[in-house]
Amino acid sequence: MENSFEEAIYNVERDRPMSWIFKQKDRLTALHPDMSETMVHKRILGKCGDDLEHAIRSRCIEPFSTKDFINAMEDITTRTKIGRNWYKPSMDNRNSGKPIPKPNKQH
């Protein structure tokens, strides 16, 4: 069980934030039932990678709930460059990569 937690590194392309956080939280709680929620979150944050960890810490004021942790992680991985390999924005409201024509100046 401890090896499973130690080997688990968050992968933006493979893992979903909510299921990954709950899985790591369950593993830590099984190993250390007396560990506080704040310490559990800190240990899990350490498995997220430097950029993602920093972004989550910047958005969440300690002590933060698991709900806040999940919401911040989902926002970051879907709306920032940290998750750009995983997140595919819809092109409905964006230009299709074509240059925007400049308006003609009429004197």
PDB file of C-alpha atoms in Angstrom:
ATOM      1  CA  MET A   1       0.000   0.000   0.000  1.00  0.00           C
ATOM      2  CA  GLU A   2       2.794   2.414   0.885  1.00  0.00           C
ATOM      3  CA  ASN A   3       4.595   1.608  -2.360  1.00  0.00           C
ATOM      4  CA  SER A   4       1.404   2.345  -4.280  1.00  0.00           C
ATOM      5  CA  PHE A   5       1.236   5.812  -2.757  1.00  0.00           C
ATOM      6  CA  GLU A   6       4.948   6.530  -3.218  1.00  0.00           C
ATOM      7  CA  GLU A   7       4.881   5.464  -6.879  1.00  0.00           C
ATOM      8  CA  ALA A   8       1.726   7.426  -7.718  1.00  0.00           C
ATOM      9  CA  ILE A   9       2.682  10.629  -9.526  1.00  0.00           C
ATOM     10  CA  TYR A  10      -0.129  12.699 -11.017  1.00  0.00           C
ATOM     11  CA  ASN A  11      -0.157  12.549 -14.813  1.00  0.00           C
ATOM     12  CA  VAL A  12      -2.280  15.243 -16.464  1.00  0.00           C
ATOM     13  CA  GLU A  13      -2.861  13.150 -19.584  1.00  0.00           C
ATOM     14  CA  ARG A  14      -3.842   9.953 -17.792  1.00  0.00           C
ATOM     15  CA  ASP A  15      -5.414  10.789 -14.413  1.00  0.00           C
ATOM     16  CA  ARG A  16      -8.637  12.570 -13.502  1.00  0.00           C
ATOM     17  CA  PRO A  17      -8.210  14.925 -10.518  1.00  0.00           C
ATOM     18  CA  MET A  18     -11.134  13.742  -8.391  1.00  0.00           C
ATOM     19  CA  SER A  19     -10.514  10.010  -8.665  1.00  0.00           C
ATOM     20  CA  TRP A  20      -6.737  10.424  -8.290  1.00  0.00           C
ATOM     21  CA  ILE A  21      -7.033  12.596  -5.154  1.00  0.00           C
ATOM     22  CA  PHE A  22      -9.548  10.257  -3.505  1.00  0.00           C
ATOM     23  CA  LYS A  23      -7.419   7.222  -4.329  1.00  0.00           C
ATOM     24  CA  GLN A  24      -4.328   8.831  -2.771  1.00  0.00           C
ATOM     25  CA  LYS A  25      -6.328  10.054   0.219  1.00  0.00           C
ATOM     26  CA  ASP A  26      -7.711   6.541   0.826  1.00  0.00           C
ATOM     27  CA  ARG A  27      -4.219   5.053   0.624  1.00  0.00           C
ATOM     28  CA  LEU A  28      -2.785   7.564   3.103  1.00  0.00           C
ATOM     29  CA  THR A  29      -5.719   7.199   5.484  1.00  0.00           C
ATOM     30  CA  ALA A  30      -5.282   3.421   5.455  1.00  0.00           C
ATOM     31  CA  LEU A  31      -1.553   3.759   6.189  1.00  0.00           C
ATOM     32  CA  HIS A  32      -1.835   6.581   8.731  1.00  0.00           C
ATOM     33  CA  PRO A  33      -5.357   6.759  10.195  1.00  0.00           C
ATOM     34  CA  ASP A  34      -4.338   9.445  12.699  1.00  0.00           C
ATOM     35  CA  MET A  35      -2.908  11.820  10.057  1.00  0.00           C
ATOM     36  CA  SER A  36      -4.702  15.173   9.847  1.00  0.00           C
ATOM     37  CA  GLU A  37      -6.479  16.209   6.671  1.00  0.00           C
ATOM     38  CA  THR A  38      -3.989  19.067   6.220  1.00  0.00           C
ATOM     39  CA  MET A  39      -1.046  16.651   6.304  1.00  0.00           C
ATOM     40  CA  VAL A  40      -2.828  14.304   3.900  1.00  0.00           C
ATOM     41  CA  HIS A  41      -3.297  17.185   1.462  1.00  0.00           C
ATOM     42  CA  LYS A  42       0.355  18.221   1.795  1.00  0.00           C
ATOM     43  CA  ARG A  43       1.543  14.681   1.056  1.00  0.00           C
ATOM     44  CA  ILE A  44      -0.760  14.421  -1.952  1.00  0.00           C
ATOM     45  CA  LEU A  45       0.354  17.843  -3.227  1.00  0.00           C
ATOM     46  CA  GLY A  46       3.930  16.597  -3.176  1.00  0.00           C
ATOM     47  CA  LYS A  47       2.964  13.982  -5.782  1.00  0.00           C
ATOM     48  CA  CYS A  48       1.560  16.559  -8.224  1.00  0.00           C
ATOM     49  CA  GLY A  49       4.751  18.000  -9.673  1.00  0.00           C
ATOM     50  CA  ASP A  50       6.241  21.434  -9.093  1.00  0.00           C
ATOM     51  CA  ASP A  51       4.116  23.571 -11.439  1.00  0.00           C
ATOM     52  CA  LEU A  52       0.810  21.972 -10.514  1.00  0.00           C
ATOM     53  CA  GLU A  53       1.656  21.981  -6.800  1.00  0.00           C
ATOM     54  CA  HIS A  54       2.528  25.687  -6.924  1.00  0.00           C
ATOM     55  CA  ALA A  55      -0.646  26.534  -8.839  1.00  0.00           C
ATOM     56  CA  ILE A  56      -2.842  24.658  -6.342  1.00  0.00           C
ATOM     57  CA  ARG A  57      -1.119  26.255  -3.342  1.00  0.00           C
ATOM     58  CA  SER A  58      -1.628  29.670  -4.951  1.00  0.00           C
ATOM     59  CA  ARG A  59      -5.370  29.085  -5.328  1.00  0.00           C
ATOM     60  CA  CYS A  60      -6.108  27.380  -1.998  1.00  0.00           C
ATOM     61  CA  ILE A  61      -5.585  29.012   1.381  1.00  0.00           C
ATOM     62  CA  GLU A  62      -4.477  26.498   4.009  1.00  0.00           C
ATOM     63  CA  PRO A  63      -6.151  24.702   5.621  1.00  0.00           C
ATOM     64  CA  PHE A  64      -8.309  23.813   2.633  1.00  0.00           C
ATOM     65  CA  SER A  65     -10.932  21.130   2.208  1.00  0.00           C
ATOM     66  CA  THR A  66     -10.726  18.180  -0.144  1.00  0.00           C
ATOM     67  CA  LYS A  67     -13.489  19.813  -2.190  1.00  0.00           C
ATOM     68  CA  ASP A  68     -11.391  22.983  -2.616  1.00  0.00           C
ATOM     69  CA  PHE A  69      -8.362  20.851  -3.519  1.00  0.00           C
ATOM     70  CA  ILE A  70     -10.285  18.956  -6.212  1.00  0.00           C
ATOM     71  CA  ASN A  71     -11.897  22.101  -7.631  1.00  0.00           C
ATOM     72  CA  ALA A  72      -8.560  23.906  -7.859  1.00  0.00           C
ATOM     73  CA  MET A  73      -6.860  20.915  -9.484  1.00  0.00           C
ATOM     74  CA  GLU A  74      -9.656  20.475 -12.032  1.00  0.00           C
ATOM     75  CA  ASP A  75      -9.611  24.173 -12.914  1.00  0.00           C
ATOM     76  CA  ILE A  76      -5.845  24.215 -13.316  1.00  0.00           C
ATOM     77  CA  THR A  77      -5.617  21.065 -15.412  1.00  0.00           C
ATOM     78  CA  THR A  78      -8.436  22.121 -17.731  1.00  0.00           C
ATOM     79  CA  ARG A  79      -7.887  25.859 -18.050  1.00  0.00           C
ATOM     80  CA  THR A  80      -4.155  26.523 -17.876  1.00  0.00           C
ATOM     81  CA  LYS A  81      -1.021  25.618 -19.783  1.00  0.00           C
ATOM     82  CA  ILE A  82      -0.236  23.000 -17.128  1.00  0.00           C
ATOM     83  CA  GLY A  83      -2.962  20.828 -18.632  1.00  0.00           C
ATOM     84  CA  ARG A  84      -2.573  21.872 -22.270  1.00  0.00           C
ATOM     85  CA  ASN A  85      -1.612  18.376 -23.481  1.00  0.00           C
ATOM     86  CA  TRP A  86      -4.755  16.935 -21.960  1.00  0.00           C
ATOM     87  CA  TYR A  87      -7.276  19.721 -22.446  1.00  0.00           C
ATOM     88  CA  LYS A  88      -8.668  20.161 -25.928  1.00  0.00           C
ATOM     89  CA  PRO A  89     -10.681  23.395 -26.068  1.00  0.00           C
ATOM     90  CA  SER A  90     -13.699  23.441 -28.320  1.00  0.00           C
ATOM     91  CA  MET A  91     -13.330  25.611 -31.370  1.00  0.00           C
ATOM     92  CA  ASP A  92     -16.960  26.750 -31.278  1.00  0.00           C
ATOM     93  CA  ASN A  93     -16.223  30.167 -29.814  1.00  0.00           C
ATOM     94  CA  ARG A  94     -12.691  30.621 -31.109  1.00  0.00           C
ATOM     95  CA  ASN A  95     -11.263  31.423 -34.477  1.00  0.00           C
ATOM     96  CA  SER A  96     -10.073  28.403 -36.398  1.00  0.00           C
ATOM     97  CA  GLY A  97      -6.437  29.444 -36.509  1.00  0.00           C
ATOM     98  CA  LYS A  98      -6.950  31.607 -39.574  1.00  0.00           C
ATOM     99  CA  PRO A  99      -5.733  35.177 -39.377  1.00  0.00           C
ATOM    100  CA  ILE A 100      -8.385  37.714 -38.560  1.00  0.00           C
ATOM    101  CA  PRO A 101      -8.761  40.164 -41.456  1.00  0.00           C
ATOM    102  CA  LYS A 102      -7.993  43.773 -40.620  1.00  0.00           C
ATOM    103  CA  PRO A 103     -10.779  46.258 -41.232  1.00  0.00           C
ATOM    104  CA  ASN A 104     -10.302  48.500 -44.257  1.00  0.00           C
ATOM    105  CA  LYS A 105      -9.576  52.092 -43.400  1.00  0.00           C
ATOM    106  CA  GLN A 106     -11.683  54.462 -45.416  1.00  0.00           C
ATOM    107  CA  HIS A 107     -10.727  58.118 -45.505  1.00  0.00           C
TER     108      HIS A 107
END
